[in-house]
Coordinates of C-alpha atoms and ligand atoms in Angstrom, one line a residue:
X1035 CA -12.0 -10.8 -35.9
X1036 CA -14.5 -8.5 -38.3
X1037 CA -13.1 -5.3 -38.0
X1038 CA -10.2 -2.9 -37.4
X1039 CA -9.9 -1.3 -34.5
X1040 CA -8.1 2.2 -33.8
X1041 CA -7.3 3.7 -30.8
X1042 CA -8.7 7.2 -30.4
X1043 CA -6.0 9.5 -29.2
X1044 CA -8.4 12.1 -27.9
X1045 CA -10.2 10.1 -25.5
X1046 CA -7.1 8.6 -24.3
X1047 CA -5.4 12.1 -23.7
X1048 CA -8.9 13.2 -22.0
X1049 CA -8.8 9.9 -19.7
X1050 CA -5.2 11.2 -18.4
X1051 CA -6.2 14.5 -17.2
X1052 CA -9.2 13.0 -15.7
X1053 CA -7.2 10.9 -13.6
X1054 CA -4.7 13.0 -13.2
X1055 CA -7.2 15.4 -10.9
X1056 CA -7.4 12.9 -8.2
X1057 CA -5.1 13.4 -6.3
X1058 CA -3.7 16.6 -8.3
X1059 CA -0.4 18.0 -6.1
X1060 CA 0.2 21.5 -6.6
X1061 CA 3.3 20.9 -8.3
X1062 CA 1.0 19.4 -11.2
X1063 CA 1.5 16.2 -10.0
X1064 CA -0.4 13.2 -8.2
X1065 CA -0.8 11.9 -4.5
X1066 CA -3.0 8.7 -5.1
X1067 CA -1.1 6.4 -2.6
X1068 CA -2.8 2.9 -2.4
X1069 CA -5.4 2.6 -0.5
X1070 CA -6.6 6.0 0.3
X1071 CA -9.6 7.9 -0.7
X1072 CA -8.2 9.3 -3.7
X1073 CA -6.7 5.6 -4.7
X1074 CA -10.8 4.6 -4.4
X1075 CA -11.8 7.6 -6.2
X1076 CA -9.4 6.7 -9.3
X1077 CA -10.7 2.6 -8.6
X1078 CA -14.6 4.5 -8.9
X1079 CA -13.9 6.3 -12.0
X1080 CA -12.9 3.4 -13.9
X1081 CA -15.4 1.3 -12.5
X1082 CA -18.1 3.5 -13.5
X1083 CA -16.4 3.9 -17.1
X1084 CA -16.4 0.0 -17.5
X1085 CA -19.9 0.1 -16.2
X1086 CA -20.7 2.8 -19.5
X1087 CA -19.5 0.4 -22.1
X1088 CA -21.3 -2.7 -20.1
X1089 CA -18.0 -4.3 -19.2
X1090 CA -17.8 -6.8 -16.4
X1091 CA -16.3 -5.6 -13.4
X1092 CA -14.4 -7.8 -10.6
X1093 CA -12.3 -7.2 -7.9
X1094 CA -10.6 -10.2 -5.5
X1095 CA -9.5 -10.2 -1.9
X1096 CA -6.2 -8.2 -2.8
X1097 CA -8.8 -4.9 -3.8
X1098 CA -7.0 -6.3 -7.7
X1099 CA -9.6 -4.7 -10.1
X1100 CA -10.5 -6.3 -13.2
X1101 CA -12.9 -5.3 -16.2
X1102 CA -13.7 -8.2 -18.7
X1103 CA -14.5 -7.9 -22.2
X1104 CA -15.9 -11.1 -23.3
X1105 CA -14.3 -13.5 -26.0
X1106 CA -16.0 -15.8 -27.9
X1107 CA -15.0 -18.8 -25.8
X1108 CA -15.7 -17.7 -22.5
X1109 CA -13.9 -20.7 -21.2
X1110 CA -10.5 -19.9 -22.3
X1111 CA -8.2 -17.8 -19.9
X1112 CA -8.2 -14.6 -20.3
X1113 CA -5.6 -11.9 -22.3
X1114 CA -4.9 -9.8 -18.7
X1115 CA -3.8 -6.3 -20.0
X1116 CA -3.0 -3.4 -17.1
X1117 CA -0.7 -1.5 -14.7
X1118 CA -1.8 0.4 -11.3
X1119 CA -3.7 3.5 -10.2
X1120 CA -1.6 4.1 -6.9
X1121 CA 1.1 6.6 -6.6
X1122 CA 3.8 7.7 -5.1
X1123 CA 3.7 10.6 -2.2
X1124 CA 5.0 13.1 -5.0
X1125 CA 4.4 11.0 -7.6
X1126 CA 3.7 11.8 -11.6
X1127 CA 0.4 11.8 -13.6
X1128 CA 1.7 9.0 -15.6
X1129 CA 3.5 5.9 -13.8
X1130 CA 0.8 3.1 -13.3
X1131 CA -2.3 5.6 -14.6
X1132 CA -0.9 5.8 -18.5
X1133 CA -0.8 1.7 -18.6
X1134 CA -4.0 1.5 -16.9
X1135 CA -5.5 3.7 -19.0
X1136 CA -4.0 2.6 -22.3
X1137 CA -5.2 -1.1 -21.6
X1138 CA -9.0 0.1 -21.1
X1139 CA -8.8 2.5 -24.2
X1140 CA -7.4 -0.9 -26.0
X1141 CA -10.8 -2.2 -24.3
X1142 CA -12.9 0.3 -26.0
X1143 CA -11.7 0.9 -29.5
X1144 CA -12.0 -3.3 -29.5
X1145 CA -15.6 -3.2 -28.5
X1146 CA -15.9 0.3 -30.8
X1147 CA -15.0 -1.9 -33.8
X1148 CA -17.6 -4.3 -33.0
X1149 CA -14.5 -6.6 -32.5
X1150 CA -15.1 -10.5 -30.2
X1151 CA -11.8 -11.8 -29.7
X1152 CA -11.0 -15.2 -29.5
X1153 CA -10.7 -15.3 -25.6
X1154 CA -12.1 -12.5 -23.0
X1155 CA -9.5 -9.9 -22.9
X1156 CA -9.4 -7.7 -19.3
X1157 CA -7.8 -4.9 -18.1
X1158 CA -6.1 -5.0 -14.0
X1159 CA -5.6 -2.4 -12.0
X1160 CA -3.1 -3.7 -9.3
X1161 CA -3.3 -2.5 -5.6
X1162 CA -0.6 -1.2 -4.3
X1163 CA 2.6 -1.3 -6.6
X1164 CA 4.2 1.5 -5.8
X1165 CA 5.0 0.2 -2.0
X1166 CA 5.6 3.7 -0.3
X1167 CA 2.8 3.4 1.8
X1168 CA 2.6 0.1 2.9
X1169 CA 6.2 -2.3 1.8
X1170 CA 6.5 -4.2 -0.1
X1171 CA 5.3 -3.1 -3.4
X1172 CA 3.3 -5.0 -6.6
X1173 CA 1.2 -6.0 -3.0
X1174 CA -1.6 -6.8 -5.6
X1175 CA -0.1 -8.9 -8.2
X1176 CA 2.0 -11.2 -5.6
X1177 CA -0.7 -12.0 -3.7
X1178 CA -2.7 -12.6 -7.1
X1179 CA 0.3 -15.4 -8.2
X1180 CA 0.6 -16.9 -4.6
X1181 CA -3.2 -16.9 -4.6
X1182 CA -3.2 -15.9 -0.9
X1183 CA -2.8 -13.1 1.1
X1184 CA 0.7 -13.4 2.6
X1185 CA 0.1 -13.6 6.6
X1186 CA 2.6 -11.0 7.6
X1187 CA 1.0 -8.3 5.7
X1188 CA -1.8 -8.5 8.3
X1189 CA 0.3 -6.1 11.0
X1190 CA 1.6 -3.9 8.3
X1191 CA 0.9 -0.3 9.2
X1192 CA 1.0 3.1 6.6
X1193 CA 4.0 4.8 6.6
X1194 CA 2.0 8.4 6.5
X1195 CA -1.1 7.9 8.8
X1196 CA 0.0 4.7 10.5
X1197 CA -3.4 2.8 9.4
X1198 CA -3.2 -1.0 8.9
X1199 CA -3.1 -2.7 5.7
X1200 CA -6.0 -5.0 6.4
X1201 CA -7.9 -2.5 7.7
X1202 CA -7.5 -0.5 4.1
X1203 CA -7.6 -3.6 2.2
X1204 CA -11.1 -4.3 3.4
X1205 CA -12.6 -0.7 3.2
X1206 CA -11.1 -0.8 -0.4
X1207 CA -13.2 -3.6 -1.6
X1208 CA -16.4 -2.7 0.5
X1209 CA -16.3 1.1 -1.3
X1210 CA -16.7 -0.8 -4.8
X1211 CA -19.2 -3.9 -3.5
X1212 CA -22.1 -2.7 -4.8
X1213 CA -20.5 -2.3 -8.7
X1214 CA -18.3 -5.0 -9.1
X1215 CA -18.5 -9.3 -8.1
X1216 CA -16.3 -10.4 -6.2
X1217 CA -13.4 -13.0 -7.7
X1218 CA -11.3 -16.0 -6.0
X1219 CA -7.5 -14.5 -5.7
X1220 CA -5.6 -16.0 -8.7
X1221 CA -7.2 -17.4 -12.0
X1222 CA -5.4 -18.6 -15.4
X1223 CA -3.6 -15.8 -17.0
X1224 CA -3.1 -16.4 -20.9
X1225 CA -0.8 -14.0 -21.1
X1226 CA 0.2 -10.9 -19.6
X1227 CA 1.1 -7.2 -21.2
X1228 CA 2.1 -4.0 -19.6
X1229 CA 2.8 -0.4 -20.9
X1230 CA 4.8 1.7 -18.5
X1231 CA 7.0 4.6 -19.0
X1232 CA 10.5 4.1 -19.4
X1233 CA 11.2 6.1 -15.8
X1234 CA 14.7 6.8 -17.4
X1235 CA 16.5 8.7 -20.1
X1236 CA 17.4 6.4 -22.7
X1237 CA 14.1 6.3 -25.3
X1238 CA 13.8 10.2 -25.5
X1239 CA 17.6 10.8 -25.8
X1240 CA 17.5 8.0 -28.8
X1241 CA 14.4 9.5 -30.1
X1242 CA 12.7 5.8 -30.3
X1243 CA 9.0 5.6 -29.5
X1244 CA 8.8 2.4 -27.9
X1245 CA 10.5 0.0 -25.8
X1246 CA 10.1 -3.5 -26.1
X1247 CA 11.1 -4.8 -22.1
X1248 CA 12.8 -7.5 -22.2
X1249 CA 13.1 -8.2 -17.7
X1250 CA 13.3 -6.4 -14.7
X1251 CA 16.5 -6.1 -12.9
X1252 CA 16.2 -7.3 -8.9
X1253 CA 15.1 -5.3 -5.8
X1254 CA 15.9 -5.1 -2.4
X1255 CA 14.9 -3.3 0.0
X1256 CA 16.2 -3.0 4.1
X1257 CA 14.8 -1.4 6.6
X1258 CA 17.8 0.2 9.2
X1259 CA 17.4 0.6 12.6
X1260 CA 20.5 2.0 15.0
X1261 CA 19.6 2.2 18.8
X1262 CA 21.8 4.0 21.3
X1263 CA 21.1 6.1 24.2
X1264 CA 19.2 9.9 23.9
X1265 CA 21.2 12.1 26.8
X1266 CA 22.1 15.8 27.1
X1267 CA 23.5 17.5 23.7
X1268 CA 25.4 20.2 26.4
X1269 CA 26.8 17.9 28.9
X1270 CA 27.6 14.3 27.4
X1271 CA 31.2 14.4 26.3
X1272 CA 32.7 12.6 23.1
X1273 CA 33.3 9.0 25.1
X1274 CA 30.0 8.9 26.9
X1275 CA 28.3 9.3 23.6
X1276 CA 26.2 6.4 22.3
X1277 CA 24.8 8.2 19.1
X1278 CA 22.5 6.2 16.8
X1279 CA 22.5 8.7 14.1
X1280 CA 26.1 9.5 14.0
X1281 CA 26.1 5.6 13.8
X1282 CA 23.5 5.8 10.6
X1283 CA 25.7 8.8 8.9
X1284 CA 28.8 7.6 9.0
X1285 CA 27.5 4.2 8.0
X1286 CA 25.5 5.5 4.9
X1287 CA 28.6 8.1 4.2
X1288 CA 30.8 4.8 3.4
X1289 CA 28.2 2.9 1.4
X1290 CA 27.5 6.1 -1.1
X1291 CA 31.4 6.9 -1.4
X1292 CA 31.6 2.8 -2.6
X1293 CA 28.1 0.6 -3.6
X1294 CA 27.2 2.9 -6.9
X1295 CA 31.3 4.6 -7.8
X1296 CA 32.2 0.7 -7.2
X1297 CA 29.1 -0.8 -9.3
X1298 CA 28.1 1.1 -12.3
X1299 CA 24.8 -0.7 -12.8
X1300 CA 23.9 -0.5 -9.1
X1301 CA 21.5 1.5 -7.6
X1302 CA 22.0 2.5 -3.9
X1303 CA 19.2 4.7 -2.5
X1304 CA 18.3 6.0 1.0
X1305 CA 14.6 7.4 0.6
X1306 CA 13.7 7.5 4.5
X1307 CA 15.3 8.6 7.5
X1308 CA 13.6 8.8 10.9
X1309 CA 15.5 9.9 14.2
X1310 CA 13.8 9.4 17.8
X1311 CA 12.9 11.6 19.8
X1312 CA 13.7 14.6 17.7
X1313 CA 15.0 17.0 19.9
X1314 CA 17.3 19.7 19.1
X1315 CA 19.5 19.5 22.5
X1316 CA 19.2 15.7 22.8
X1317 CA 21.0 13.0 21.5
X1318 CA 18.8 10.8 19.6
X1319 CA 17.7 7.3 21.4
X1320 CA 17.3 5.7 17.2
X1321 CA 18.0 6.5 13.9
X1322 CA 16.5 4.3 11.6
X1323 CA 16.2 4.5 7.6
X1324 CA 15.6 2.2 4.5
X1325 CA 17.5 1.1 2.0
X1326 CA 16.7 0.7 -2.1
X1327 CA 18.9 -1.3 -3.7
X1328 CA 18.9 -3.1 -7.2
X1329 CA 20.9 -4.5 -9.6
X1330 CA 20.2 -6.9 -13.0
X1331 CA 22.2 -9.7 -11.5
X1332 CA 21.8 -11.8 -8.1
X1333 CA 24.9 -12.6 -7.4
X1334 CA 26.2 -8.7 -7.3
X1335 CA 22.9 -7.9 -5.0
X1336 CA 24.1 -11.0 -2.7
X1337 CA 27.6 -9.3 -2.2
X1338 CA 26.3 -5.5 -2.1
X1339 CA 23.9 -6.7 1.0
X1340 CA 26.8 -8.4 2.7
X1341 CA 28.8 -5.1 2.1
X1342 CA 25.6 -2.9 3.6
X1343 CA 25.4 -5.0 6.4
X1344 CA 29.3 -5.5 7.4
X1345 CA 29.4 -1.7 6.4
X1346 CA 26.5 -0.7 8.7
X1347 CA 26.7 -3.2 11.4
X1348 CA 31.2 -2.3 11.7
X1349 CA 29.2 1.5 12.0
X1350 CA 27.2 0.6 15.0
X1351 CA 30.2 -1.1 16.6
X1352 CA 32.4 2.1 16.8
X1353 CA 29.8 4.2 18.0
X1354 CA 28.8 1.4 20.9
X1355 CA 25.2 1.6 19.4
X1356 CA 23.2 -1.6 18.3
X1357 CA 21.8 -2.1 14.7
X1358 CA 19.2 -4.6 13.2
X1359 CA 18.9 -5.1 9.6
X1360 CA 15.3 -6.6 8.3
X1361 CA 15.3 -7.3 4.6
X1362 CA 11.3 -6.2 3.3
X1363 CA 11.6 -6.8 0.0
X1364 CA 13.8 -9.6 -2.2
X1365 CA 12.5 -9.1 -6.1
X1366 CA 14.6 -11.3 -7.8
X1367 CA 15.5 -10.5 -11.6
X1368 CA 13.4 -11.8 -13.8
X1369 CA 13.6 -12.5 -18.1
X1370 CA 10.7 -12.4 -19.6
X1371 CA 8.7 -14.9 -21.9
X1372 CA 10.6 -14.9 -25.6
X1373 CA 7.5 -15.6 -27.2
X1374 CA 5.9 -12.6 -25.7
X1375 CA 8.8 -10.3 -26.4
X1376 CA 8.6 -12.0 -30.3
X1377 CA 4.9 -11.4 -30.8
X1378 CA 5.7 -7.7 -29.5
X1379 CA 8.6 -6.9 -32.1
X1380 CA 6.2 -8.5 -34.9
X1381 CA 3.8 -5.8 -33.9
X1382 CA 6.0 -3.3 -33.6
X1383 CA 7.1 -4.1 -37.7
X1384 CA 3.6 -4.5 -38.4
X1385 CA 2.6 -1.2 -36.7
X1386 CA 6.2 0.4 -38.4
X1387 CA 7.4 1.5 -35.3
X1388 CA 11.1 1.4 -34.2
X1389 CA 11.7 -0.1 -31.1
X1390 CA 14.3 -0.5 -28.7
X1391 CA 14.6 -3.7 -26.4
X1392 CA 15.8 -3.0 -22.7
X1393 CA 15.7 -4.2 -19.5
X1394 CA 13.9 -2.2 -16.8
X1395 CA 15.4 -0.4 -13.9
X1396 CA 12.1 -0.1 -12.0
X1397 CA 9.8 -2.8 -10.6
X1398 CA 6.2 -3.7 -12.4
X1399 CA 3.5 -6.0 -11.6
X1400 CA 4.6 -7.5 -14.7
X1401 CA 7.8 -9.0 -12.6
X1402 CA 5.1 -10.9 -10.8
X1403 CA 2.6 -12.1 -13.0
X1404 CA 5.7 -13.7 -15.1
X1405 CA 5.7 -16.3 -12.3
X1406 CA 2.2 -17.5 -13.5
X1407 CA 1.8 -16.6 -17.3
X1408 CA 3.8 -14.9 -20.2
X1409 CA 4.5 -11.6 -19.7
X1410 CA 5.9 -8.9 -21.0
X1411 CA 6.3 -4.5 -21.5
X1412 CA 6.0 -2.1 -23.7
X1413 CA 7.9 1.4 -22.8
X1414 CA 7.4 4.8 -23.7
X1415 CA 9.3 8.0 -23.5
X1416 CA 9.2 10.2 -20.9
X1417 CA 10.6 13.9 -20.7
X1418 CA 14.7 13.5 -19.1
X1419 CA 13.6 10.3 -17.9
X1420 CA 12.1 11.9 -15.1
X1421 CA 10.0 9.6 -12.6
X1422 CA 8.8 9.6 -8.8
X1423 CA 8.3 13.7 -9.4
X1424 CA 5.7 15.9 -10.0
X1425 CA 7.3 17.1 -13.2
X1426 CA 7.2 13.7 -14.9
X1427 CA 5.9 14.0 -18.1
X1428 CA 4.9 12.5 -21.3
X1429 CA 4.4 14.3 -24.9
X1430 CA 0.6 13.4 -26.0
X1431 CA 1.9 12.0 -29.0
X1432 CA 4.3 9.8 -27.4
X1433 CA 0.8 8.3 -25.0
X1434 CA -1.1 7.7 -28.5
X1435 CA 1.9 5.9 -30.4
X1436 CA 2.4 4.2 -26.9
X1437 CA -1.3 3.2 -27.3
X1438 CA -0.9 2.3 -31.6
X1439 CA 1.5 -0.4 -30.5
X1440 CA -0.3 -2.0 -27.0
X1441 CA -3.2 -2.4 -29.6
X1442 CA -0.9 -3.9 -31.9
X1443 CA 0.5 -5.9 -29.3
X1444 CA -3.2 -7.6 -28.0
X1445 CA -4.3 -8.2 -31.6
X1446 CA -0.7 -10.1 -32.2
X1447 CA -1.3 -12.2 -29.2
X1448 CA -4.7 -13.1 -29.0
X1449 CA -4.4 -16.1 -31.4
X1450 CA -1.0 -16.6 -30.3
X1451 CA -1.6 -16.6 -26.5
Ligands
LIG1816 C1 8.4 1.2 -8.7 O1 7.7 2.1 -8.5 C2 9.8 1.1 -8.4 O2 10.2 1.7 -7.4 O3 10.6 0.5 -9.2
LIG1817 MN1 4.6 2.2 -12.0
LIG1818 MN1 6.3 4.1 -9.5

């Protein structure tokens, strides 16, 4: 390496609001769900800022996008740096974006120092992380560590316009043909480095810049579906009732009063509820909903599932109503790589920063890639810990040391990885 590189704080900050205008909410945040124009729109921009400082730009059968700086042995795998551009329905200007971002200014202030690194470095945009649109999430990087696409995903539909998966997959990739090559699904990863925002309260309240994550606790999530019988609201008395959503109610009324009072690091969340067919004087025919629920250890999400299902299923039974229980996403807990969580605290010292190590409470790619190469994250502050909102927020300064140590972080491991 010949030179020191820098990040430049300005044209990071300038990137974010960029981004942050596809998609803009009124509420000042984003709606850049995967796969839809404004998802392409954010995959265009980048492209075409890759294409600016002659980078090399890929994307595989997943819609993954990749931008390659080259290395001076061109054969060696590369250092994979990223995050995702898709967001939630009401989502925040930073989750996914600020990682994505931070790994292509870590791009440019390498090639603005006239710096070759040892291998190619490149920066990912994952498809679909988030997984509100189409379940399950980190869609992008499982399919890029199982170096397939996953057969079942082909009949998945969107959960806002009801368009399928493959159907979005496809024009995804076709919209970005003519400016990228295309790449096989899953290549040798060196190593593997994330920055995300903390998406909780525990950096900011400490006042410590960066988080050093050391895994990601487990995920599942169930999709709930009570079926009973829709008939009159005015003339069905109590025992001729067969009432899905009283079914759902009650069900879910038990499971908040016990999974999280009961299990202080559990998390037990109801994010969806449809009932069917939404009549005011009719007693619903379904009542369906999902079911988010994690915790850092397997063998407390194996009981908490039995309880949701004997809880919900014992529900059904005393309303006569029927119940099916489908399990669309299992995301086991995963430690990360102790090398890579070593070469990140010597750059942290190196850099002077104080860190904080931590496991994360929300799913990353990173949880994925770890199956195939070293991974690990880097965390930064956000405002109350506030994520999946509009109002998330991050102070400028808190993006730019975020960005100090990521760069810190890529020099450390390139002779390492
Ligand atoms: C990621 O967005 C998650 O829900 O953890
Ligand atoms: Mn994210
Ligand atoms: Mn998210």
């Amino acid at each position: 390496m010949n030179s020191h590189p820098e990040i430049n704080g300005e044209r990071l900050l300038a990137r974010l609001d960029m981004f942050a205008k596809i998609g803009a909410t009124p509420g000042g945040g984003v709606n850049r769900q995967a796969l839809t124009p404004g998802d392409r729109e954010a995959r265009a921009l980048l492209t075409r800022l890759a294409k600016a400082r002659s980078f090399s730009v890929f994307q595989d059968d997943a819609a993954n996008l990749f931008i390659r700086m080259e290395g001076r042995d061109g054969s060696q795998p590369p250092l994979l740096i990223g995050s995702h551009l898709d967001s939630q329905p009401s989502g925040g200007r930073f989750d996914g974006a600020l990682g994505t971002l931070t790994a292509f200014e870590v791009l440019e202030s390498l090639a603005d120092a006239g710096v070759e690194p040892e291998r190619p470095v490149e920066v990912v945009a994952w498809t679909n992380e988030e997984g509100c649109r189409f379940a399950p999430g980190c869609m992008g990087s499982r399919a890029f560590v199982e170096g397939k696409i996953p057969a079942e995903w082909a009949d998945l539909r969107a959960s806002d316009d009801g368009a399928r998966f493959e159907d979005e997959r496809l024009s995804t990739i076709d919209a970005l043909a003519a400016d990228s090559s295309h790449r096989r699904l899953g290549f040798p990863v060196a190593a593997y480095l994330e920055l995300h925002i903390e998406q909780g309260p525990s950096l900011e309240s400490e006042e410590i810049p960066i988080g050093i994550v050391t895994g990601v606790q487990g995920t599942r999530w169930l999709e709930v579906a009570f079926e009973g019988q829709t008939a009159h609201a005015g003339t069905t008395a109590l025992q001729y009732r067969r009432d899905p959503l009283k079914a759902l109610t009650m069900g879910l009324s038990a499971l908040y009063a016990g999974v999280m009072p009961e299990n202080a690091d559990a998390r037990f969340t109801v994010g969806r509820i449809a009932v069917a067919p939404g009549s005011v004087n009719a007693i619903p025919a379904t009542a369906s909903c999902t079911i988010d629920l994690r915790h850092p250890e397997t063998a407390v999400l194996d009981r908490l599932e039995d309880d949701i299902r004997s809880g919900l299923t014992e529900a059904a039974a005393r309303e006569n109503v029927s119940v099916a229980i489908r399990k669309t996403v299992d995301m086991e807990p995963v430690t990360f790589s102790s090398d890579m969580v070593a070469a990140l605290q010597a750059a942290a010292q190196k850099a002077g920063l104080p860190t904080k190590t931590m496991i994360s409470g929300a799913f990353h790619d990173a949880l994925f890639v770890a199956g195939c190469a070293p991974s690990a994250m880097i965390f930064v502050p956000c405002r109350d810990g506030l994520s999946h909102n509009e109002a998330e927020y991050v102070k400028p300064e808190d993006s730019v040391t975020g960005a100090r140590m990521f760069l810190a972080s890529v020099l450390e491991l390139l002779p390492r990885a």
